[in-house]
Amino acid sequence: MSDTVHGHGGEDGETRRDFLVLASAALGAAGAGLAIWPLIDSMNPAKDVLALSTIEVDLTPIAVGQRITVKWRGKPVFVDHRSPEQIAKAAADDNASLKDPQTDKDRVKKPEWLVLVGVCTHLGCVPLGQKVGQPRGDFGGWFCPCHGSHYDTSGRIRVGPAPVNLEVPTYSFLNDTTLRIG
Amino acid sequence: MSASSQQQGPVVRWIDQRLPIFSFLQHELHEYPTPKNLNYWWNFGSLAGIVLVIMIATGIFLAMNYTPHVDHAFDSVERIMRDVNYGWLIRYVHMNGASMFFLVVYIHIFRGLYYGSYKPPRELLWWLGLIILLLMMATAFMGYVLPWGQMSFWGATVITNLFSAIPWVGEPIVTWLWGGFAVDNPTLQRFFSLHYLLPFVIVAVVMLHLVALHTAKSNNPLGIDPKSDKDTIPFHPYYTIKDSFGLGVLLIVYMALVFYAPNALGEAENYVPANPLQTPEEIVPEWYLLPFYAILRSVPDKLGGVVLMFASIFILFVLPWLDTSKVRSARFRPIYRQVFWIFVLACIVLGWAGAQKPEGAALMIGRLATAYYFFHLLILMPILGKFEKTRPLPESISQPVLKN
Ligand code: HEM
Ligand code: FES
């Protein structure tokens, strides 16, 4: 520290200098943070990716009891035309012990159509059960072979490491035979 | 400036006065005093460096023919295999090089564990090594995604989904990692970019690793510091020649794999193009990640498994403080010397368990091995250091030899 600063109440000069150093460092850090944000955000989904966000599905060819898989946002979506027995089973299971409690009614718009994102909520495998002959797990819904998660006829997690139920995507019925996902 | 660089010709001297590259090499390679008792376990550091160079060299030539796009990636790799001159060779050297890299580095790490090379004054050296390991894992994981086969796709899906276990911010983070709503083209392109970048970051950390090494100096099988000039020899030519011999052995193993069993360590499933609508029967990572995969799956809870898996590596960062023994080398630690091998066995068992379906006996064995892994590091290491009766250390590196 130079003598001049000392002479005029060094204390004062010191704190002012400290303040300036601190303030410029803070401003510099904030500026760097702002400059980095565009780089980080460029890794988030781009506009064209977001634009691909809806698809329409024709429901007429799907028979009762049949399940089909469509691709939405790069992921499989399960459309399940449930039979009355499956609907009844799902409703009965509302009272079973559930890891992620939800009633079947809250998971569908029309009971005969169950629409689910076909991605295991554990680590993202596609559960089995869509095709005839594939295992459907202990609860008649889906079975994820990766680490053994069992889902019921409402797509709720019943046994296994998956933490939550199969996700229900945003969807609507445009008319009786057309489903729009997204 | 060292004496010998003054003996050099005028050109070398002219350069050296402006850019002291020759005296640097002289100092770090020739004069660098190395303990004279290093055994072959000390080869693996330089071997790792050589494999890193091979990976970068082959990778750059692969990148000249590789197309990072979901519609072309698989076909471009097949084209490398069939049409590009020697493309098959370059790819097999790169593919098996990843395995050799991990093999060599794992041996290098176990060497450090056995001889206590992580203890003072080498803690930062040890840390830099662990950072290299983490970077290697990230690099190899992203490289494996590039051929865009079924294992590439589903491996990427499962591993990136690990981050969704983080409470609250997990989902946005995963979407950010993907650049979309699933592993897709944006994911492949950024992985290619990072797969190209990270090896050079590894090179930079290796440099720091070497600076730390040349500051703390090499450990040795006795784990005691050199006392005098009698205990050391110059690195060159003594260890350059010893390392060259090790390199020859490594290349025999490496090239035997490349030419006779190039796909032995890989998964056949990865020669099936990626299909986002169908998960393969079984998803298994490459062998070098299996122990960590086993730890992940030994916990029935999603977040718990992820935390434990990351903990298994991060715990190694605090090992210098968990190990309370003053004695470095296991040679003079009668009990540690034995439990060390149980630890090695536990790691191998974890690797085995990671390749099995996580059910029944395999799951139980995986859990036991996981428990032992943490028991060894967290409980055994602190306790042993306090109670183990160590054998007397020799006075110097030369002393035991000169006595006989
Ligand atoms: C730390 C060093 C590196 C490691 C551990 C590593 C690892 C890997 C692995 C495991 C694969 C998958 C091989 C397969 O199954 O086909 C791969 C592929 C690839 N790597 Fe690397 N790599 C490294 C450095 C590099 C570098 C520096 C480049 C240069 C740009 C590069 C370019 C590529 C390319 C283009 C592919 C795709 C072609 C293929 O799959 O064979 N790699 N890498
Ligand atoms: S991904 Fe489905 S159980 Fe793990």
XYZ file of C-alpha atoms and ligand atoms in Angstrom:
633
model
C 0.000 0.000 0.000
C 1.437 3.409 -0.926
C 2.003 6.145 1.591
C -0.498 8.508 0.055
C -3.325 6.110 0.652
C -2.113 5.562 4.159
C -1.859 9.283 4.779
C -5.497 9.970 4.002
C -7.100 7.459 6.296
C -5.886 4.234 4.679
C -8.911 2.433 6.073
C -11.224 4.350 3.788
C -9.136 3.844 0.668
C -8.851 0.140 1.349
C -12.535 -0.498 1.602
C -13.270 1.539 -1.476
C -10.727 -0.419 -3.450
C -12.054 -3.703 -2.082
C -15.528 -2.642 -3.039
C -14.452 -1.818 -6.578
C -12.660 -5.130 -6.974
C -15.644 -7.015 -5.617
C -18.158 -5.107 -7.695
C -16.237 -5.582 -10.935
C -15.722 -9.257 -10.169
C -19.436 -9.692 -9.491
C -20.355 -7.796 -12.640
C -17.857 -9.828 -14.629
C -19.297 -13.062 -13.259
C -22.840 -11.964 -14.052
C -21.757 -10.970 -17.556
C -20.035 -14.305 -18.115
C -23.149 -16.061 -16.861
C -25.321 -14.109 -19.287
C -22.945 -14.824 -22.138
C -22.974 -18.545 -21.391
C -26.743 -18.795 -21.273
C -27.272 -18.728 -25.075
C -24.790 -21.566 -25.372
C -26.577 -23.631 -22.739
C -30.011 -22.832 -24.098
C -28.938 -23.799 -27.622
C -28.872 -27.354 -26.318
C -32.554 -27.268 -25.359
C -35.131 -28.513 -27.910
C -35.061 -26.286 -31.006
C -38.167 -24.719 -32.519
C -38.487 -27.314 -35.281
C -38.270 -30.059 -32.686
C -41.030 -28.365 -30.696
C -43.065 -27.892 -33.887
C -43.262 -31.639 -34.422
C -45.227 -31.886 -31.250
C -48.655 -33.092 -32.376
C -49.846 -36.103 -34.346
C -53.275 -37.468 -35.243
C -54.264 -41.106 -34.978
C -57.170 -42.774 -36.791
C -58.883 -45.032 -34.256
C -61.229 -46.950 -36.611
C -58.930 -49.915 -37.320
C -58.158 -50.619 -33.668
C -60.309 -53.493 -32.445
C -61.408 -53.934 -28.846
C -58.543 -55.447 -26.876
C -55.976 -54.319 -29.433
C -52.988 -52.133 -28.644
C -51.061 -50.053 -31.148
C -47.865 -48.048 -30.901
C -47.379 -44.694 -32.621
C -44.344 -42.440 -32.581
C -44.701 -39.028 -30.996
C -41.791 -36.688 -30.310
C -39.424 -39.559 -31.011
C -41.034 -41.703 -28.354
C -43.502 -44.585 -28.558
C -47.079 -43.825 -27.493
C -49.328 -46.754 -26.583
C -52.971 -46.556 -27.642
C -54.925 -49.310 -25.909
C -58.529 -50.067 -26.898
C -59.474 -51.633 -23.589
C -62.062 -54.354 -23.165
C -64.783 -54.009 -20.495
C -62.941 -56.575 -18.342
C -59.730 -54.573 -18.513
C -61.599 -51.397 -17.584
C -63.267 -53.145 -14.667
C -59.921 -54.519 -13.489
C -58.335 -51.086 -13.661
C -61.166 -49.573 -11.644
C -61.042 -52.386 -9.088
C -57.311 -51.792 -8.658
C -57.937 -48.171 -7.648
C -58.059 -49.500 -4.091
C -54.975 -51.688 -4.340
C -51.781 -50.493 -2.749
C -50.306 -48.125 -5.322
C -46.843 -46.618 -5.370
C -48.123 -43.580 -7.264
C -51.817 -43.430 -6.298
C -54.154 -42.350 -9.084
C -57.610 -43.569 -10.007
C -58.194 -45.062 -13.418
C -60.776 -42.350 -14.086
C -58.114 -39.675 -13.706
C -55.930 -41.402 -16.271
C -58.385 -41.602 -19.197
C -60.783 -39.329 -21.067
C -62.855 -42.236 -22.370
C -62.489 -45.469 -20.384
C -62.154 -47.620 -23.514
C -59.154 -45.623 -24.748
C -56.036 -45.694 -22.620
C -53.285 -43.469 -24.046
C -49.807 -43.712 -22.539
C -46.258 -42.668 -23.285
C -44.641 -46.070 -23.799
C -41.524 -45.235 -21.860
C -40.744 -46.925 -18.577
C -40.479 -44.260 -15.888
C -37.467 -46.013 -14.447
C -34.730 -45.569 -17.024
C -36.622 -45.211 -20.267
C -36.954 -48.691 -21.832
C -40.056 -49.520 -23.844
C -42.191 -51.925 -21.783
C -43.443 -55.141 -23.388
C -47.113 -56.006 -23.830
C -48.037 -54.171 -27.010
C -47.743 -57.215 -29.254
C -49.656 -60.461 -28.947
C -47.586 -63.008 -27.056
C -45.408 -60.524 -25.227
C -45.410 -60.730 -21.433
C -47.794 -58.259 -19.817
C -46.488 -58.584 -16.279
C -48.296 -59.732 -13.154
C -51.081 -57.161 -13.485
C -52.121 -57.624 -17.104
C -50.758 -54.285 -18.303
C -47.123 -53.958 -19.358
C -43.853 -55.432 -18.264
C -40.517 -53.666 -18.553
C -37.784 -56.244 -19.074
C -34.903 -53.910 -18.338
C -35.152 -53.978 -14.574
C -38.483 -55.692 -14.045
C -41.237 -53.079 -13.630
C -44.848 -54.323 -13.769
C -47.628 -51.962 -14.857
C -51.364 -52.638 -14.557
C -54.220 -52.192 -17.048
C -54.249 -48.490 -16.261
C -50.488 -48.186 -16.805
C -49.848 -47.706 -13.100
C -46.623 -48.948 -11.554
C -47.326 -51.881 -9.243
C -44.043 -53.712 -8.723
C -40.475 -52.844 -9.655
C -38.022 -49.960 -9.552
C -40.040 -47.476 -11.650
C -41.022 -44.599 -9.362
C -44.215 -43.375 -11.057
C -47.011 -44.482 -13.394
C -46.614 -44.505 -17.167
C -47.104 -40.926 -18.279
C -50.391 -39.902 -19.903
C -49.577 -37.471 -22.729
C -51.723 -34.447 -23.510
C -54.334 -35.612 -25.988
C -57.852 -34.911 -27.181
C -60.497 -36.557 -29.302
C -61.111 -34.455 -32.424
C -64.149 -36.617 -33.141
C -65.229 -40.170 -32.323
C -62.559 -41.742 -34.458
C -59.655 -39.317 -34.395
C -57.215 -38.888 -31.571
C -54.800 -35.997 -31.419
C -51.706 -36.436 -29.297
C -49.807 -33.368 -28.126
C 20.578 -24.360 -18.568
C 21.845 -27.872 -18.168
C 25.332 -28.836 -19.053
C 24.387 -31.223 -21.799
C 22.323 -28.769 -23.789
C 25.432 -26.626 -23.932
C 27.206 -29.544 -25.472
C 24.602 -29.534 -28.269
C 25.186 -27.883 -31.595
C 24.584 -24.195 -32.230
C 21.101 -24.722 -33.726
C 19.822 -26.561 -30.678
C 21.398 -23.918 -28.471
C 19.862 -21.103 -30.500
C 16.404 -22.621 -30.156
C 16.845 -23.563 -26.535
C 17.726 -20.018 -25.541
C 14.469 -18.785 -27.054
C 12.226 -21.746 -26.287
C 13.767 -24.029 -23.681
C 12.245 -27.158 -25.115
C 15.471 -29.159 -25.154
C 16.420 -28.389 -21.593
C 12.855 -29.168 -20.618
C 13.058 -32.630 -22.148
C 16.521 -33.142 -20.721
C 15.231 -32.175 -17.321
C 11.984 -34.117 -17.309
C 13.075 -37.249 -19.113
C 16.772 -37.648 -18.620
C 17.464 -36.089 -15.276
C 14.093 -36.914 -13.766
C 15.281 -39.058 -10.869
C 13.206 -42.215 -10.791
C 13.330 -44.755 -7.969
C 15.444 -47.623 -9.170
C 13.139 -50.344 -7.879
C 10.021 -49.750 -10.007
C 8.444 -53.025 -11.106
C 6.301 -53.768 -14.144
C 3.152 -52.416 -12.501
C 4.731 -49.009 -13.118
C 4.421 -49.541 -16.886
C 0.740 -48.864 -17.041
C 0.877 -45.091 -16.791
C 2.907 -44.650 -19.928
C 0.903 -47.413 -21.623
C -2.288 -45.465 -20.919
C -0.704 -42.413 -22.525
C 0.191 -44.378 -25.635
C -3.308 -45.838 -25.946
C -4.720 -42.314 -25.631
C -2.581 -41.232 -28.578
C -3.757 -44.261 -30.596
C -7.393 -43.414 -29.800
C -7.006 -39.822 -30.943
C -5.151 -40.831 -34.107
C -7.684 -43.475 -35.167
C -10.613 -41.303 -34.068
C -9.590 -38.424 -36.293
C -9.486 -40.722 -39.329
C -12.816 -42.309 -38.427
C -14.351 -38.850 -38.199
C -13.343 -38.187 -41.806
C -15.785 -40.861 -42.912
C -18.382 -40.820 -40.183
C -21.715 -38.969 -40.530
C -23.369 -37.846 -37.289
C -26.993 -38.079 -38.373
C -29.603 -40.612 -37.290
C -30.354 -41.473 -40.928
C -26.721 -41.985 -41.920
C -24.651 -42.826 -38.852
C -25.178 -46.587 -38.915
C -24.636 -46.794 -42.667
C -21.560 -44.583 -42.534
C -19.988 -46.937 -39.978
C -20.866 -49.917 -42.198
C -19.281 -48.049 -45.104
C -16.141 -47.556 -43.013
C -16.161 -51.312 -42.413
C -16.710 -52.357 -46.033
C -15.683 -49.654 -48.490
C -13.159 -47.321 -46.896
C -9.582 -48.536 -47.398
C -8.461 -50.112 -44.135
C -11.579 -48.633 -42.558
C -12.225 -51.947 -40.788
C -8.760 -51.816 -39.282
C -9.053 -48.233 -38.110
C -12.443 -48.903 -36.554
C -11.400 -52.140 -34.858
C -8.288 -50.484 -33.467
C -10.463 -47.652 -32.116
C -13.180 -49.949 -30.777
C -10.815 -52.348 -29.010
C -8.577 -49.454 -28.045
C -11.324 -48.258 -25.715
C -11.201 -51.629 -23.962
C -7.418 -51.574 -23.767
C -7.531 -48.029 -22.416
C -9.792 -49.028 -19.539
C -7.902 -52.256 -18.884
C -4.621 -50.384 -18.611
C -6.082 -47.569 -16.522
C -7.845 -49.942 -14.124
C -4.587 -51.817 -13.552
C -2.867 -48.455 -13.089
C -5.441 -47.525 -10.428
C -5.190 -50.835 -8.579
C -1.421 -50.396 -8.622
C -1.963 -47.072 -6.863
C -4.268 -48.716 -4.329
C -1.798 -51.490 -3.542
C 1.257 -49.307 -3.127
C -0.543 -46.395 -1.442
C 0.280 -43.966 -4.225
C -2.693 -41.779 -3.290
C -1.187 -40.855 0.087
C 0.641 -37.599 0.814
C 2.153 -35.906 -1.033
C 0.312 -37.398 -4.052
C -3.336 -36.564 -3.248
C -3.756 -34.137 -6.144
C -1.997 -36.526 -8.482
C -4.581 -39.130 -7.444
C -7.443 -36.651 -7.957
C -6.283 -35.759 -11.436
C -6.169 -39.459 -12.248
C -9.752 -39.909 -11.072
C -10.830 -36.920 -13.164
C -9.224 -38.597 -16.161
C -11.200 -41.744 -15.353
C -14.473 -39.799 -15.250
C -13.661 -38.066 -18.540
C -12.792 -41.416 -20.101
C -16.127 -42.858 -19.065
C -17.999 -39.927 -20.565
C -15.947 -40.141 -23.756
C -16.365 -43.887 -24.184
C -20.081 -43.689 -23.429
C -20.639 -41.027 -26.081
C -18.395 -42.835 -28.569
C -20.450 -45.972 -28.157
C -23.562 -44.007 -29.137
C -22.061 -42.896 -32.457
C -22.548 -46.099 -34.526
C -26.266 -45.742 -33.726
C -26.968 -49.426 -33.215
C -29.564 -50.792 -30.811
C -27.125 -50.811 -27.865
C -25.965 -47.310 -28.765
C -29.506 -46.012 -28.647
C -30.731 -47.856 -25.591
C -27.504 -47.392 -23.674
C -27.818 -43.665 -24.299
C -31.460 -43.747 -23.223
C -30.817 -45.582 -19.963
C -27.729 -43.574 -18.999
C -29.191 -40.147 -19.775
C -32.325 -41.150 -17.889
C -30.196 -41.587 -14.779
C -30.296 -37.819 -14.471
C -34.086 -37.833 -14.295
C -33.649 -39.274 -10.803
C -32.538 -35.858 -9.564
C -35.478 -34.342 -7.678
C -37.242 -31.337 -9.300
C -34.724 -30.448 -12.006
C -34.230 -33.998 -13.284
C -36.706 -33.861 -16.171
C -35.600 -30.476 -17.589
C -31.997 -31.622 -17.356
C -32.712 -34.765 -19.350
C -34.615 -32.809 -22.005
C -31.674 -30.437 -22.177
C -29.208 -33.322 -22.528
C -31.313 -34.777 -25.351
C -32.158 -31.534 -27.104
C -35.593 -33.060 -27.602
C -38.061 -35.387 -25.960
C -36.117 -38.567 -26.533
C -32.647 -39.604 -27.610
C -32.690 -38.421 -31.215
C -30.698 -36.582 -33.864
C -29.814 -33.570 -31.691
C -28.476 -35.990 -29.074
C -26.333 -37.838 -31.611
C -24.868 -34.634 -32.983
C -23.907 -33.179 -29.637
C -22.444 -36.505 -28.550
C -20.261 -36.499 -31.644
C -19.118 -32.973 -30.918
C -18.280 -33.854 -27.308
C -16.737 -37.179 -28.244
C -14.336 -35.235 -30.433
C -13.638 -32.662 -27.740
C -13.237 -34.676 -24.543
C -10.144 -36.686 -25.541
C -8.289 -33.390 -25.904
C -9.507 -32.347 -22.486
C -8.115 -35.667 -21.275
C -4.774 -34.775 -22.856
C -4.782 -31.505 -20.923
C -5.561 -33.238 -17.626
C -2.877 -35.834 -18.362
C -0.410 -32.944 -18.653
C -1.458 -31.699 -15.214
C -1.227 -35.274 -13.933
C 2.380 -35.343 -15.169
C 3.224 -31.971 -13.662
C 1.898 -33.233 -10.335
C 3.885 -36.455 -10.790
C 7.105 -34.673 -11.513
C 6.538 -32.456 -8.492
C 5.718 -35.225 -6.007
C 7.944 -37.745 -7.865
C 7.152 -41.392 -8.468
C 6.165 -43.685 -5.656
C 7.798 -47.133 -5.659
C 7.082 -50.685 -4.488
C 8.572 -50.013 -1.067
C 6.512 -46.861 -0.638
C 9.400 -44.971 0.962
C 10.997 -41.779 -0.369
C 14.378 -42.023 -2.093
C 17.046 -40.936 0.359
C 20.003 -40.315 -1.916
C 21.255 -40.507 -5.490
C 21.911 -44.181 -4.843
C 18.176 -44.795 -4.763
C 17.368 -43.298 -8.149
C 18.243 -43.693 -11.800
C 17.445 -41.412 -14.747
C 14.139 -42.123 -16.435
C 15.834 -42.303 -19.801
C 17.101 -44.779 -20.888
C 16.289 -47.118 -17.998
C 12.528 -46.748 -17.862
C 11.996 -45.819 -21.474
C 13.345 -49.262 -22.289
C 11.331 -50.989 -19.576
C 8.180 -49.222 -20.777
C 8.949 -50.197 -24.367
C 9.021 -53.843 -23.383
C 5.638 -53.459 -21.690
C 4.329 -51.729 -24.789
C 5.351 -54.732 -26.875
C 3.383 -57.061 -24.602
C 0.374 -54.740 -24.635
C 0.405 -54.515 -28.418
C 0.479 -58.309 -28.717
C -2.686 -58.575 -26.628
C -4.287 -55.566 -28.300
C -3.568 -56.690 -31.855
C -4.584 -60.272 -31.087
C -7.992 -58.824 -30.235
C -8.090 -56.546 -33.261
C -7.165 -59.248 -35.762
C -8.578 -62.434 -34.263
C -11.521 -61.447 -32.084
C -12.439 -57.868 -32.929
C -15.998 -58.204 -31.679
C -15.336 -60.442 -28.693
C -15.785 -57.620 -26.205
C -18.704 -55.984 -28.023
C -22.398 -56.719 -28.223
C -23.787 -58.308 -31.401
C -26.969 -56.307 -30.814
C -25.115 -53.139 -31.767
C -24.977 -54.304 -35.378
C -28.763 -53.884 -35.476
C -29.726 -50.304 -36.419
C -31.265 -48.250 -33.601
C -35.031 -48.626 -33.216
C -36.611 -46.131 -30.797
C -39.794 -48.209 -30.595
C -38.241 -51.453 -29.463
C -35.970 -52.112 -26.515
C -33.636 -55.078 -26.946
C -34.100 -58.107 -24.698
C -31.273 -57.052 -22.485
C -29.328 -53.836 -22.215
C -25.741 -54.301 -21.134
C -23.065 -51.622 -21.162
C -19.515 -52.291 -22.327
C -17.518 -54.469 -19.913
C -15.579 -51.577 -18.426
C -18.748 -49.962 -17.089
C -20.331 -53.171 -15.755
C -19.190 -52.842 -12.111
C -20.858 -49.434 -11.875
C -23.982 -50.743 -13.605
C -24.129 -53.532 -11.009
C -23.961 -50.991 -8.181
C -26.728 -48.973 -9.849
C -28.998 -51.979 -10.063
C -28.256 -53.322 -6.606
C -30.546 -50.654 -5.112
C -34.281 -51.099 -5.692
C -34.813 -47.326 -5.563
C -34.161 -45.150 -8.630
C -32.528 -42.173 -6.916
C -30.742 -44.405 -4.414
C -29.163 -46.469 -7.164
C -27.932 -43.410 -9.033
C -26.525 -41.830 -5.888
C -24.703 -44.999 -4.890
C -23.234 -45.417 -8.358
C -21.779 -41.916 -8.413
C -20.675 -42.317 -4.795
C -18.640 -45.375 -5.729
C -16.291 -43.160 -7.734
C -16.439 -39.977 -5.698
C -15.555 -41.867 -2.548
C -12.179 -42.605 -4.145
C -11.454 -38.877 -4.020
C -11.465 -38.970 -0.202
C -9.489 -42.201 0.008
C -6.286 -40.357 0.962
C -8.067 -39.334 4.155
C -10.069 -42.524 4.684
C -6.867 -44.529 4.738
C -5.341 -43.680 8.097
C -2.210 -45.810 7.750
C 1.095 -43.974 7.635
C 2.680 -46.780 5.648
C 2.205 -46.538 1.899
C 3.111 -49.892 0.439
C 0.962 -52.967 1.104
C 4.232 -54.918 1.348
C 4.576 -53.745 4.905
C 0.886 -54.020 5.793
C 0.179 -57.708 6.460
C -3.609 -57.338 6.689
C -4.209 -54.706 4.032
C -2.136 -56.817 1.701
C -4.789 -59.532 1.938
C -7.987 -57.484 2.045
C -6.722 -55.638 -1.012
C -7.249 -58.805 -3.011
C -10.732 -59.270 -1.589
C -11.440 -55.757 -2.809
C -10.133 -56.622 -6.284
C -12.310 -59.728 -6.220
C -15.354 -57.676 -5.193
C -14.783 -55.391 -8.186
C -14.534 -58.358 -10.552
C -17.661 -59.910 -9.050
C -19.440 -56.570 -9.561
C -18.423 -56.704 -13.195
C -19.858 -60.172 -13.493
C -23.082 -59.218 -11.717
C -23.524 -56.212 -14.003
C -23.742 -58.552 -16.980
C -26.448 -60.766 -15.442
C -30.185 -60.240 -15.317
C -30.824 -58.393 -12.050
C -32.788 -61.116 -10.309
C -32.308 -64.054 -7.967
C -28.807 -65.112 -6.982
C -27.019 -62.708 -9.344
C -28.830 -59.758 -7.779
C -27.945 -60.935 -4.258
C -24.307 -61.493 -5.183
C -24.216 -58.047 -6.786
C -25.609 -56.551 -3.588
C -23.056 -58.328 -1.423
C -20.209 -57.156 -3.643
C -21.579 -53.607 -3.560
C -21.744 -53.757 0.224
C -18.187 -55.036 0.392
C -16.954 -52.314 -1.959
C -18.226 -49.611 0.371
C -17.326 -51.534 3.533
C -13.723 -51.792 2.359
C -13.348 -48.114 1.569
C -15.472 -46.561 4.292
C -14.888 -48.833 7.278
C -11.955 -51.133 6.721
C -9.529 -48.492 5.473
C -9.939 -46.110 8.454
C -9.896 -48.926 11.018
C -7.022 -50.924 9.550
C -4.721 -47.931 9.585
C -5.264 -47.602 13.330
C -4.918 -51.219 14.400
C -2.787 -52.996 11.849
C 0.750 -53.791 13.038
C 2.919 -52.846 10.091
C 6.261 -54.450 9.355
C 9.419 -52.341 9.745
C 10.273 -50.197 6.734
C 13.750 -50.464 5.224
C 16.011 -47.487 5.767
C 16.331 -46.749 2.087
C 15.505 -48.205 -1.293
C 19.084 -49.476 -1.699
C 19.498 -50.853 1.791
C 17.660 -54.215 1.472
C 19.479 -54.957 -1.774
C 22.927 -53.984 -0.547
C 22.569 -56.103 2.567
C 22.132 -59.325 0.662
C -10.246 -41.000 -24.957
C -10.210 -41.425 -26.148
C -11.362 -42.114 -26.858
C -12.170 -43.141 -26.433
C -12.099 -43.873 -25.081
C -13.106 -43.443 -27.510
C -14.085 -44.437 -27.474
C -14.932 -44.773 -28.515
C -15.832 -45.873 -28.540
C -16.052 -46.866 -27.378
C -16.467 -45.881 -29.746
C -17.499 -46.890 -30.234
C -16.819 -47.920 -31.125
C -17.841 -48.820 -31.746
O -18.480 -49.580 -31.015
O -18.006 -48.734 -32.956
C -15.996 -44.755 -30.497
C -16.439 -44.402 -31.777
C -15.987 -43.303 -32.486
N -14.990 -42.422 -32.098
Fe -13.923 -42.489 -30.367
N -12.864 -42.575 -28.555
C -11.822 -41.743 -28.201
C -11.289 -40.727 -28.963
C -11.796 -40.284 -30.192
C -11.314 -39.128 -30.915
C -10.206 -38.190 -30.461
C -12.030 -39.054 -32.066
C -11.802 -37.990 -33.130
C -12.621 -37.274 -33.589
C -13.006 -40.146 -32.081
C -13.947 -40.422 -33.093
C -14.841 -41.474 -33.099
C -15.782 -41.751 -34.167
C -15.952 -40.945 -35.459
C -16.507 -42.903 -33.776
C -17.654 -43.582 -34.556
C -17.193 -44.670 -35.465
C -17.257 -46.017 -34.802
O -18.236 -46.305 -34.138
O -16.305 -46.777 -34.952
N -12.819 -40.881 -30.919
N -15.048 -44.089 -29.727
S -36.193 -49.093 -17.449
Fe -37.975 -50.178 -17.065
S -37.497 -51.176 -15.248
Fe -35.703 -50.022 -15.589
